[in-house]
Amino acid sequence: MAFVGVPFDTGTTYRPGARFGPQAIRRISGLLTPYNFETGVDLRESLRMVDVGDVFVIPGNIEKSFAQIRKAISHIKANGVFPVIFGGDHSIGYPALWAIAENTDGKVGIIHLDRHVDMQEKDMDERMHTTPWFHATNIPNAPPTNLVQIGIGGWQVPRAGVKVARERGSTILTIDDVEEMGIEKAAEIALEIAWKGAKAVYLSFDIDSVDAGFVPGTGWPEPGGFLPREALKLLRLVAKEGLAGMEVVEVSPPYDIADITALLAARAVLDVLATLVEHKHLPARR
């Protein structure tokens, strides 16, 4: 499997800095060992891992950067390698999903953890970090009916995106829904919908899905989200059925305190990888 950074935040609408996310996640990962106590998985023993560096993006040029991101992730997938993508703002979800879809013989589902619906067509007349799933679900084999968004809520969910989600028939589970039904049931619903008729599922973890008190280092903090242990449990549960790739986005180090936001991002990635190994989805069977 391959770690790849996407140091891009031109799609940010208010608080930039996520271009430094990949660097921060890599740096703080030095605190973590390859061995996980709960699962008994040692990633160094179980996987062939490589950090392929960063995608060469063009600051200030969203569309050319999207083309670069799509090409880079597609190259990784075409070689049968599982990509773990360090963002970067959430606009990168569109080209990353496009790369996954064009290398999948069948439908791709999307499980998306966030406080924001990210499904309007444009923001500031561009395809910004509020728009990835509008464009991703225009890809023929990534239908909106296989998109599940979990943790949505609060005062930063534009009506334009909600309207699109309702019109296209995607599924939104609010943070209140999750609190009422429990993490296990939310994961069960997400897996059922994302995998319905699909050959693969892509996982998008926006760090701001976690309550702002735990992740100060993000461009669009929103109070009232997941507790860290809830987010980690949900990620592990949805990873049990296998994934085609994963992204973690919106880590913005200029706003962070003692690297705690970047540390949670690194921990989330390792938890997902350990779950995929534990359930025999990695290394890939050929």
mmCIF file of N, CA and C in Angstrom, residues 118-244:
data_model
loop_
_atom_site.group_PDB
_atom_site.id
_atom_site.type_symbol
_atom_site.label_atom_id
_atom_site.label_comp_id
_atom_site.label_asym_id
_atom_site.label_seq_id
_atom_site.Cartn_x
_atom_site.Cartn_y
_atom_site.Cartn_z
ATOM 1 N N ASP A 118 -21.021 19.045 1.736
ATOM 2 C CA ASP A 118 -20.048 19.101 0.632
ATOM 3 C C ASP A 118 -20.630 18.639 -0.701
ATOM 4 N N MET A 119 -21.837 19.105 -1.013
ATOM 5 C CA MET A 119 -22.502 18.577 -2.207
ATOM 6 C C MET A 119 -23.167 19.654 -3.055
ATOM 7 N N GLN A 120 -22.740 20.900 -2.903
ATOM 8 C CA GLN A 120 -23.237 21.915 -3.825
ATOM 9 C C GLN A 120 -22.366 21.925 -5.078
ATOM 10 N N GLU A 121 -22.866 22.534 -6.156
ATOM 11 C CA GLU A 121 -22.136 22.479 -7.423
ATOM 12 C C GLU A 121 -20.886 23.353 -7.414
ATOM 13 N N LYS A 122 -21.017 24.573 -6.918
ATOM 14 C CA LYS A 122 -19.889 25.505 -6.884
ATOM 15 C C LYS A 122 -19.930 26.330 -5.613
ATOM 16 N N ASP A 123 -18.796 26.900 -5.268
ATOM 17 C CA ASP A 123 -18.679 27.850 -4.170
ATOM 18 C C ASP A 123 -17.694 28.909 -4.647
ATOM 19 N N MET A 124 -18.064 30.179 -4.545
ATOM 20 C CA MET A 124 -17.221 31.251 -5.090
ATOM 21 C C MET A 124 -16.945 31.022 -6.583
ATOM 22 N N ASP A 125 -17.931 30.396 -7.247
ATOM 23 C CA ASP A 125 -17.876 30.096 -8.673
ATOM 24 C C ASP A 125 -16.759 29.117 -9.042
ATOM 25 N N GLU A 126 -16.315 28.298 -8.071
ATOM 26 C CA GLU A 126 -15.284 27.296 -8.317
ATOM 27 C C GLU A 126 -15.704 25.973 -7.667
ATOM 28 N N ARG A 127 -14.974 24.919 -8.021
ATOM 29 C CA ARG A 127 -15.207 23.613 -7.385
ATOM 30 C C ARG A 127 -14.303 23.554 -6.142
ATOM 31 N N MET A 128 -14.880 23.953 -5.016
ATOM 32 C CA MET A 128 -14.117 24.134 -3.790
ATOM 33 C C MET A 128 -14.280 22.930 -2.853
ATOM 34 N N HIS A 129 -13.838 23.099 -1.601
ATOM 35 C CA HIS A 129 -13.929 21.980 -0.655
ATOM 36 C C HIS A 129 -15.348 21.748 -0.150
ATOM 37 N N THR A 130 -16.290 22.556 -0.596
ATOM 38 C CA THR A 130 -17.702 22.356 -0.279
ATOM 39 C C THR A 130 -18.446 21.613 -1.391
ATOM 40 N N THR A 131 -17.710 21.149 -2.427
ATOM 41 C CA THR A 131 -18.392 20.632 -3.620
ATOM 42 C C THR A 131 -18.002 19.219 -4.073
ATOM 43 N N PRO A 132 -17.103 18.475 -3.399
ATOM 44 C CA PRO A 132 -16.564 17.273 -4.047
ATOM 45 C C PRO A 132 -17.594 16.230 -4.432
ATOM 46 N N TRP A 133 -18.627 16.035 -3.606
ATOM 47 C CA TRP A 133 -19.528 14.916 -3.875
ATOM 48 C C TRP A 133 -20.574 15.258 -4.932
ATOM 49 N N PHE A 134 -20.822 16.543 -5.184
ATOM 50 C CA PHE A 134 -21.647 16.902 -6.337
ATOM 51 C C PHE A 134 -20.995 16.360 -7.599
ATOM 52 N N HIS A 135 -19.710 16.606 -7.759
ATOM 53 C CA HIS A 135 -19.007 16.236 -8.984
ATOM 54 C C HIS A 135 -18.635 14.753 -8.999
ATOM 55 N N ALA A 136 -18.287 14.213 -7.841
ATOM 56 C CA ALA A 136 -17.943 12.788 -7.789
ATOM 57 C C ALA A 136 -19.139 11.921 -8.163
ATOM 58 N N THR A 137 -20.338 12.317 -7.733
ATOM 59 C CA THR A 137 -21.521 11.494 -8.033
ATOM 60 C C THR A 137 -22.079 11.769 -9.423
ATOM 61 N N ASN A 138 -21.393 12.604 -10.202
ATOM 62 C CA ASN A 138 -21.670 12.695 -11.640
ATOM 63 C C ASN A 138 -20.882 11.659 -12.434
ATOM 64 N N ILE A 139 -19.891 11.039 -11.806
ATOM 65 C CA ILE A 139 -19.118 9.990 -12.459
ATOM 66 C C ILE A 139 -20.049 8.781 -12.648
ATOM 67 N N PRO A 140 -20.136 8.223 -13.842
ATOM 68 C CA PRO A 140 -21.150 7.202 -14.125
ATOM 69 C C PRO A 140 -21.176 6.022 -13.162
ATOM 70 N N ASN A 141 -20.015 5.544 -12.718
ATOM 71 C CA ASN A 141 -20.024 4.371 -11.824
ATOM 72 C C ASN A 141 -19.817 4.742 -10.359
ATOM 73 N N ALA A 142 -20.153 5.996 -10.013
ATOM 74 C CA ALA A 142 -20.143 6.414 -8.603
ATOM 75 C C ALA A 142 -21.469 7.104 -8.289
ATOM 76 N N PRO A 143 -22.569 6.367 -8.334
ATOM 77 C CA PRO A 143 -23.894 6.984 -8.230
ATOM 78 C C PRO A 143 -24.173 7.551 -6.836
ATOM 79 N N PRO A 144 -24.960 8.613 -6.749
ATOM 80 C CA PRO A 144 -25.271 9.226 -5.462
ATOM 81 C C PRO A 144 -26.034 8.307 -4.516
ATOM 82 N N THR A 145 -26.732 7.322 -5.059
ATOM 83 C CA THR A 145 -27.469 6.395 -4.194
ATOM 84 C C THR A 145 -26.532 5.493 -3.397
ATOM 85 N N ASN A 146 -25.253 5.465 -3.748
ATOM 86 C CA ASN A 146 -24.262 4.698 -2.989
ATOM 87 C C ASN A 146 -23.371 5.602 -2.131
ATOM 88 N N LEU A 147 -23.799 6.856 -1.954
ATOM 89 C CA LEU A 147 -23.076 7.798 -1.099
ATOM 90 C C LEU A 147 -23.765 7.899 0.255
ATOM 91 N N VAL A 148 -22.991 7.685 1.321
ATOM 92 C CA VAL A 148 -23.496 7.824 2.691
ATOM 93 C C VAL A 148 -22.632 8.846 3.417
ATOM 94 N N GLN A 149 -23.276 9.874 3.972
ATOM 95 C CA GLN A 149 -22.567 10.916 4.706
ATOM 96 C C GLN A 149 -22.984 10.854 6.173
ATOM 97 N N ILE A 150 -21.992 10.787 7.058
ATOM 98 C CA ILE A 150 -22.264 10.512 8.466
ATOM 99 C C ILE A 150 -21.672 11.614 9.333
ATOM 100 N N GLY A 151 -22.506 12.147 10.254
ATOM 101 C CA GLY A 151 -22.044 13.157 11.195
ATOM 102 C C GLY A 151 -22.440 14.569 10.829
ATOM 103 N N ILE A 152 -23.255 14.703 9.780
ATOM 104 C CA ILE A 152 -23.618 16.014 9.264
ATOM 105 C C ILE A 152 -24.462 16.782 10.290
ATOM 106 N N GLY A 153 -24.271 18.106 10.332
ATOM 107 C CA GLY A 153 -25.108 18.925 11.205
ATOM 108 C C GLY A 153 -24.479 20.258 11.557
ATOM 109 N N GLY A 154 -25.261 21.093 12.223
ATOM 110 C CA GLY A 154 -24.759 22.366 12.694
ATOM 111 C C GLY A 154 -25.118 23.518 11.780
ATOM 112 N N TRP A 155 -24.320 24.570 11.854
ATOM 113 C CA TRP A 155 -24.618 25.835 11.209
ATOM 114 C C TRP A 155 -23.731 26.110 9.996
ATOM 115 N N GLN A 156 -23.128 25.061 9.458
ATOM 116 C CA GLN A 156 -22.233 25.234 8.311
ATOM 117 C C GLN A 156 -22.589 24.268 7.182
ATOM 118 N N VAL A 157 -23.864 23.989 7.020
ATOM 119 C CA VAL A 157 -24.319 23.063 5.987
ATOM 120 C C VAL A 157 -25.171 23.848 4.983
ATOM 121 N N PRO A 158 -24.584 24.291 3.868
ATOM 122 C CA PRO A 158 -25.313 25.151 2.932
ATOM 123 C C PRO A 158 -26.563 24.475 2.366
ATOM 124 N N ARG A 159 -27.606 25.254 2.244
ATOM 125 C CA ARG A 159 -28.860 24.739 1.697
ATOM 126 C C ARG A 159 -28.684 24.165 0.300
ATOM 127 N N ALA A 160 -27.792 24.779 -0.492
ATOM 128 C CA ALA A 160 -27.597 24.310 -1.874
ATOM 129 C C ALA A 160 -27.147 22.858 -1.899
ATOM 130 N N GLY A 161 -26.258 22.479 -0.976
ATOM 131 C CA GLY A 161 -25.791 21.105 -0.924
ATOM 132 C C GLY A 161 -26.850 20.148 -0.430
ATOM 133 N N VAL A 162 -27.631 20.589 0.546
ATOM 134 C CA VAL A 162 -28.719 19.749 1.067
ATOM 135 C C VAL A 162 -29.737 19.477 -0.032
ATOM 136 N N LYS A 163 -30.037 20.502 -0.814
ATOM 137 C CA LYS A 163 -30.997 20.356 -1.915
ATOM 138 C C LYS A 163 -30.527 19.298 -2.905
ATOM 139 N N VAL A 164 -29.240 19.327 -3.263
ATOM 140 C CA VAL A 164 -28.692 18.346 -4.199
ATOM 141 C C VAL A 164 -28.770 16.943 -3.616
ATOM 142 N N ALA A 165 -28.407 16.799 -2.340
ATOM 143 C CA ALA A 165 -28.442 15.486 -1.700
ATOM 144 C C ALA A 165 -29.844 14.900 -1.743
ATOM 145 N N ARG A 166 -30.842 15.718 -1.474
ATOM 146 C CA ARG A 166 -32.231 15.239 -1.492
ATOM 147 C C ARG A 166 -32.669 14.887 -2.904
ATOM 148 N N GLU A 167 -32.305 15.711 -3.871
ATOM 149 C CA GLU A 167 -32.705 15.455 -5.260
ATOM 150 C C GLU A 167 -32.058 14.186 -5.807
ATOM 151 N N ARG A 168 -30.805 13.924 -5.404
ATOM 152 C CA ARG A 168 -30.077 12.780 -5.960
ATOM 153 C C ARG A 168 -30.269 11.490 -5.169
ATOM 154 N N GLY A 169 -30.882 11.571 -4.007
ATOM 155 C CA GLY A 169 -31.169 10.354 -3.254
ATOM 156 C C GLY A 169 -29.994 9.780 -2.510
ATOM 157 N N SER A 170 -29.024 10.628 -2.148
ATOM 158 C CA SER A 170 -27.940 10.147 -1.293
ATOM 159 C C SER A 170 -28.442 10.069 0.148
ATOM 160 N N THR A 171 -27.646 9.466 1.010
ATOM 161 C CA THR A 171 -28.067 9.230 2.396
ATOM 162 C C THR A 171 -27.259 10.094 3.343
ATOM 163 N N ILE A 172 -27.953 10.819 4.210
ATOM 164 C CA ILE A 172 -27.311 11.630 5.246
ATOM 165 C C ILE A 172 -27.737 11.103 6.605
ATOM 166 N N LEU A 173 -26.746 10.772 7.430
ATOM 167 C CA LEU A 173 -26.977 10.447 8.836
ATOM 168 C C LEU A 173 -26.388 11.586 9.655
ATOM 169 N N THR A 174 -27.239 12.345 10.327
ATOM 170 C CA THR A 174 -26.753 13.461 11.128
ATOM 171 C C THR A 174 -26.069 12.947 12.387
ATOM 172 N N ILE A 175 -25.377 13.842 13.064
ATOM 173 C CA ILE A 175 -24.748 13.443 14.317
ATOM 174 C C ILE A 175 -25.807 13.049 15.341
ATOM 175 N N ASP A 176 -26.974 13.687 15.295
ATOM 176 C CA ASP A 176 -28.072 13.295 16.188
ATOM 177 C C ASP A 176 -28.592 11.903 15.843
ATOM 178 N N ASP A 177 -28.671 11.594 14.550
ATOM 179 C CA ASP A 177 -29.065 10.242 14.139
ATOM 180 C C ASP A 177 -28.113 9.208 14.735
ATOM 181 N N VAL A 178 -26.825 9.487 14.618
ATOM 182 C CA VAL A 178 -25.819 8.536 15.097
ATOM 183 C C VAL A 178 -25.910 8.386 16.608
ATOM 184 N N GLU A 179 -26.109 9.497 17.300
ATOM 185 C CA GLU A 179 -26.219 9.431 18.759
ATOM 186 C C GLU A 179 -27.429 8.601 19.175
ATOM 187 N N GLU A 180 -28.522 8.736 18.436
ATOM 188 C CA GLU A 180 -29.751 8.018 18.776
ATOM 189 C C GLU A 180 -29.647 6.525 18.455
ATOM 190 N N MET A 181 -29.094 6.196 17.297
ATOM 191 C CA MET A 181 -29.068 4.791 16.877
ATOM 192 C C MET A 181 -27.825 4.044 17.343
ATOM 193 N N GLY A 182 -26.758 4.772 17.645
ATOM 194 C CA GLY A 182 -25.506 4.145 18.067
ATOM 195 C C GLY A 182 -24.547 3.969 16.896
ATOM 196 N N ILE A 183 -23.266 3.895 17.215
ATOM 197 C CA ILE A 183 -22.217 3.776 16.207
ATOM 198 C C ILE A 183 -22.367 2.494 15.390
ATOM 199 N N GLU A 184 -22.692 1.390 16.057
ATOM 200 C CA GLU A 184 -22.789 0.108 15.357
ATOM 201 C C GLU A 184 -23.880 0.134 14.304
ATOM 202 N N LYS A 185 -25.060 0.671 14.654
ATOM 203 C CA LYS A 185 -26.163 0.720 13.695
ATOM 204 C C LYS A 185 -25.849 1.672 12.554
ATOM 205 N N ALA A 186 -25.203 2.792 12.859
ATOM 206 C CA ALA A 186 -24.824 3.735 11.807
ATOM 207 C C ALA A 186 -23.878 3.075 10.811
ATOM 208 N N ALA A 187 -22.917 2.315 11.320
ATOM 209 C CA ALA A 187 -21.986 1.611 10.437
ATOM 210 C C ALA A 187 -22.720 0.565 9.596
ATOM 211 N N GLU A 188 -23.665 -0.127 10.210
ATOM 212 C CA GLU A 188 -24.436 -1.141 9.477
ATOM 213 C C GLU A 188 -25.208 -0.519 8.320
ATOM 214 N N ILE A 189 -25.859 0.616 8.573
ATOM 215 C CA ILE A 189 -26.612 1.301 7.528
ATOM 216 C C ILE A 189 -25.673 1.788 6.428
ATOM 217 N N ALA A 190 -24.549 2.382 6.836
ATOM 218 C CA ALA A 190 -23.592 2.902 5.860
ATOM 219 C C ALA A 190 -23.077 1.798 4.944
ATOM 220 N N LEU A 191 -22.735 0.677 5.515
ATOM 221 C CA LEU A 191 -22.217 -0.436 4.715
ATOM 222 C C LEU A 191 -23.276 -0.984 3.779
ATOM 223 N N GLU A 192 -24.488 -1.113 4.261
ATOM 224 C CA GLU A 192 -25.565 -1.648 3.422
ATOM 225 C C GLU A 192 -25.798 -0.770 2.196
ATOM 226 N N ILE A 193 -25.817 0.553 2.399
ATOM 227 C CA ILE A 193 -26.108 1.468 1.299
ATOM 228 C C ILE A 193 -24.905 1.616 0.367
ATOM 229 N N ALA A 194 -23.725 1.821 0.937
ATOM 230 C CA ALA A 194 -22.540 2.046 0.101
ATOM 231 C C ALA A 194 -22.211 0.827 -0.746
ATOM 232 N N TRP A 195 -22.411 -0.365 -0.196
ATOM 233 C CA TRP A 195 -22.040 -1.590 -0.901
ATOM 234 C C TRP A 195 -23.152 -2.134 -1.802
ATOM 235 N N LYS A 196 -24.331 -1.538 -1.810
ATOM 236 C CA LYS A 196 -25.436 -2.087 -2.592
ATOM 237 C C LYS A 196 -25.103 -2.076 -4.081
ATOM 238 N N GLY A 197 -24.875 -3.241 -4.639
ATOM 239 C CA GLY A 197 -24.534 -3.382 -6.041
ATOM 240 C C GLY A 197 -23.163 -2.866 -6.417
ATOM 241 N N ALA A 198 -22.330 -2.529 -5.425
ATOM 242 C CA ALA A 198 -21.024 -1.932 -5.698
ATOM 243 C C ALA A 198 -19.917 -2.978 -5.669
ATOM 244 N N LYS A 199 -18.850 -2.690 -6.400
ATOM 245 C CA LYS A 199 -17.662 -3.544 -6.408
ATOM 246 C C LYS A 199 -16.612 -3.061 -5.414
ATOM 247 N N ALA A 200 -16.721 -1.798 -4.983
ATOM 248 C CA ALA A 200 -15.713 -1.213 -4.102
ATOM 249 C C ALA A 200 -16.327 -0.044 -3.348
ATOM 250 N N VAL A 201 -15.706 0.288 -2.221
ATOM 251 C CA VAL A 201 -16.144 1.437 -1.417
ATOM 252 C C VAL A 201 -14.932 2.275 -1.059
ATOM 253 N N TYR A 202 -15.094 3.581 -1.192
ATOM 254 C CA TYR A 202 -14.044 4.554 -0.882
ATOM 255 C C TYR A 202 -14.399 5.255 0.425
ATOM 256 N N LEU A 203 -13.407 5.451 1.295
ATOM 257 C CA LEU A 203 -13.624 6.069 2.600
ATOM 258 C C LEU A 203 -13.026 7.468 2.619
ATOM 259 N N SER A 204 -13.849 8.451 2.942
ATOM 260 C CA SER A 204 -13.406 9.833 3.062
ATOM 261 C C SER A 204 -13.627 10.292 4.502
ATOM 262 N N PHE A 205 -12.530 10.583 5.194
ATOM 263 C CA PHE A 205 -12.595 11.014 6.590
ATOM 264 C C PHE A 205 -12.151 12.468 6.680
ATOM 265 N N ASP A 206 -13.129 13.342 6.882
ATOM 266 C CA ASP A 206 -12.824 14.750 7.130
ATOM 267 C C ASP A 206 -12.615 14.902 8.632
ATOM 268 N N ILE A 207 -11.441 15.408 9.006
ATOM 269 C CA ILE A 207 -11.101 15.493 10.422
ATOM 270 C C ILE A 207 -12.068 16.383 11.184
ATOM 271 N N ASP A 208 -12.751 17.324 10.473
ATOM 272 C CA ASP A 208 -13.684 18.201 11.189
ATOM 273 C C ASP A 208 -15.002 17.518 11.518
ATOM 274 N N SER A 209 -15.143 16.238 11.174
ATOM 275 C CA SER A 209 -16.297 15.475 11.661
ATOM 276 C C SER A 209 -16.215 15.269 13.171
ATOM 277 N N VAL A 210 -15.025 15.423 13.715
ATOM 278 C CA VAL A 210 -14.801 15.308 15.157
ATOM 279 C C VAL A 210 -15.053 16.670 15.799
ATOM 280 N N ASP A 211 -15.601 16.651 16.996
ATOM 281 C CA ASP A 211 -15.903 17.899 17.709
ATOM 282 C C ASP A 211 -14.702 18.838 17.717
ATOM 283 N N ALA A 212 -14.975 20.130 17.471
ATOM 284 C CA ALA A 212 -13.922 21.132 17.328
ATOM 285 C C ALA A 212 -13.006 21.213 18.542
ATOM 286 N N GLY A 213 -13.500 20.843 19.723
ATOM 287 C CA GLY A 213 -12.663 20.886 20.916
ATOM 288 C C GLY A 213 -11.495 19.913 20.857
ATOM 289 N N PHE A 214 -11.600 18.871 20.025
ATOM 290 C CA PHE A 214 -10.553 17.859 19.904
ATOM 291 C C PHE A 214 -9.672 18.052 18.674
ATOM 292 N N VAL A 215 -10.151 18.847 17.709
ATOM 293 C CA VAL A 215 -9.399 19.031 16.462
ATOM 294 C C VAL A 215 -9.331 20.520 16.108
ATOM 295 N N PRO A 216 -8.584 21.295 16.877
ATOM 296 C CA PRO A 216 -8.490 22.730 16.571
ATOM 297 C C PRO A 216 -7.809 23.000 15.242
ATOM 298 N N GLY A 217 -6.971 22.076 14.791
ATOM 299 C CA GLY A 217 -6.196 22.291 13.583
ATOM 300 C C GLY A 217 -6.938 21.915 12.333
ATOM 301 N N THR A 218 -8.027 22.612 12.059
ATOM 302 C CA THR A 218 -8.790 22.365 10.839
ATOM 303 C C THR A 218 -9.370 23.674 10.339
ATOM 304 N N GLY A 219 -9.613 23.738 9.042
ATOM 305 C CA GLY A 219 -10.050 24.984 8.442
ATOM 306 C C GLY A 219 -11.502 25.338 8.674
ATOM 307 N N TRP A 220 -12.291 24.353 9.040
ATOM 308 C CA TRP A 220 -13.734 24.615 9.178
ATOM 309 C C TRP A 220 -14.261 23.892 10.422
ATOM 310 N N PRO A 221 -13.814 24.309 11.623
ATOM 311 C CA PRO A 221 -14.215 23.614 12.853
ATOM 312 C C PRO A 221 -15.706 23.808 13.142
ATOM 313 N N GLU A 222 -16.321 22.770 13.654
ATOM 314 C CA GLU A 222 -17.749 22.817 13.981
ATOM 315 C C GLU A 222 -17.977 22.094 15.309
ATOM 316 N N PRO A 223 -18.484 22.762 16.329
ATOM 317 C CA PRO A 223 -18.783 22.084 17.589
ATOM 318 C C PRO A 223 -19.867 21.014 17.407
ATOM 319 N N GLY A 224 -19.838 20.030 18.300
ATOM 320 C CA GLY A 224 -20.916 19.053 18.346
ATOM 321 C C GLY A 224 -20.706 17.792 17.544
ATOM 322 N N GLY A 225 -19.504 17.568 17.033
ATOM 323 C CA GLY A 225 -19.244 16.375 16.234
ATOM 324 C C GLY A 225 -18.906 15.164 17.075
ATOM 325 N N PHE A 226 -18.275 14.181 16.431
ATOM 326 C CA PHE A 226 -17.916 12.939 17.108
ATOM 327 C C PHE A 226 -16.883 13.179 18.202
ATOM 328 N N LEU A 227 -16.922 12.349 19.232
ATOM 329 C CA LEU A 227 -15.763 12.197 20.098
ATOM 330 C C LEU A 227 -14.708 11.407 19.325
ATOM 331 N N PRO A 228 -13.430 11.596 19.610
ATOM 332 C CA PRO A 228 -12.410 10.851 18.872
ATOM 333 C C PRO A 228 -12.629 9.347 18.896
ATOM 334 N N ARG A 229 -12.955 8.786 20.064
ATOM 335 C CA ARG A 229 -13.117 7.323 20.122
ATOM 336 C C ARG A 229 -14.328 6.859 19.317
ATOM 337 N N GLU A 230 -15.364 7.720 19.194
ATOM 338 C CA GLU A 230 -16.517 7.362 18.368
ATOM 339 C C GLU A 230 -16.129 7.333 16.890
ATOM 340 N N ALA A 231 -15.400 8.338 16.458
ATOM 341 C CA ALA A 231 -14.966 8.381 15.054
ATOM 342 C C ALA A 231 -14.075 7.192 14.729
ATOM 343 N N LEU A 232 -13.133 6.886 15.615
ATOM 344 C CA LEU A 232 -12.231 5.759 15.372
ATOM 345 C C LEU A 232 -12.998 4.442 15.313
ATOM 346 N N LYS A 233 -13.969 4.277 16.192
ATOM 347 C CA LYS A 233 -14.769 3.040 16.168
ATOM 348 C C LYS A 233 -15.565 2.929 14.876
ATOM 349 N N LEU A 234 -16.160 4.029 14.437
ATOM 350 C CA LEU A 234 -16.935 4.013 13.201
ATOM 351 C C LEU A 234 -16.046 3.687 12.010
ATOM 352 N N LEU A 235 -14.853 4.263 11.973
ATOM 353 C CA LEU A 235 -13.915 3.976 10.886
ATOM 354 C C LEU A 235 -13.545 2.495 10.860
ATOM 355 N N ARG A 236 -13.295 1.930 12.024
ATOM 356 C CA ARG A 236 -12.938 0.504 12.071
ATOM 357 C C ARG A 236 -14.103 -0.370 11.611
ATOM 358 N N LEU A 237 -15.312 -0.012 12.002
ATOM 359 C CA LEU A 237 -16.473 -0.829 11.636
ATOM 360 C C LEU A 237 -16.716 -0.806 10.127
ATOM 361 N N VAL A 238 -16.589 0.347 9.501
ATOM 362 C CA VAL A 238 -16.856 0.383 8.057
ATOM 363 C C VAL A 238 -15.702 -0.229 7.267
ATOM 364 N N ALA A 239 -14.506 -0.255 7.859
ATOM 365 C CA ALA A 239 -13.359 -0.855 7.164
ATOM 366 C C ALA A 239 -13.406 -2.384 7.164
ATOM 367 N N LYS A 240 -14.225 -2.974 8.031
ATOM 368 C CA LYS A 240 -14.270 -4.435 8.140
ATOM 369 C C LYS A 240 -14.636 -5.119 6.832
ATOM 370 N N GLU A 241 -15.435 -4.445 6.008
ATOM 371 C CA GLU A 241 -15.896 -5.059 4.758
ATOM 372 C C GLU A 241 -14.963 -4.802 3.585
ATOM 373 N N GLY A 242 -13.882 -4.064 3.834
ATOM 374 C CA GLY A 242 -12.918 -3.789 2.774
ATOM 375 C C GLY A 242 -13.117 -2.416 2.163
ATOM 376 N N LEU A 243 -12.034 -1.860 1.627
ATOM 377 C CA LEU A 243 -12.062 -0.537 1.022
ATOM 378 C C LEU A 243 -11.198 -0.525 -0.239
ATOM 379 N N ALA A 244 -11.504 0.425 -1.128
ATOM 380 C CA ALA A 244 -10.694 0.608 -2.333
ATOM 381 C C ALA A 244 -9.623 1.667 -2.137
#
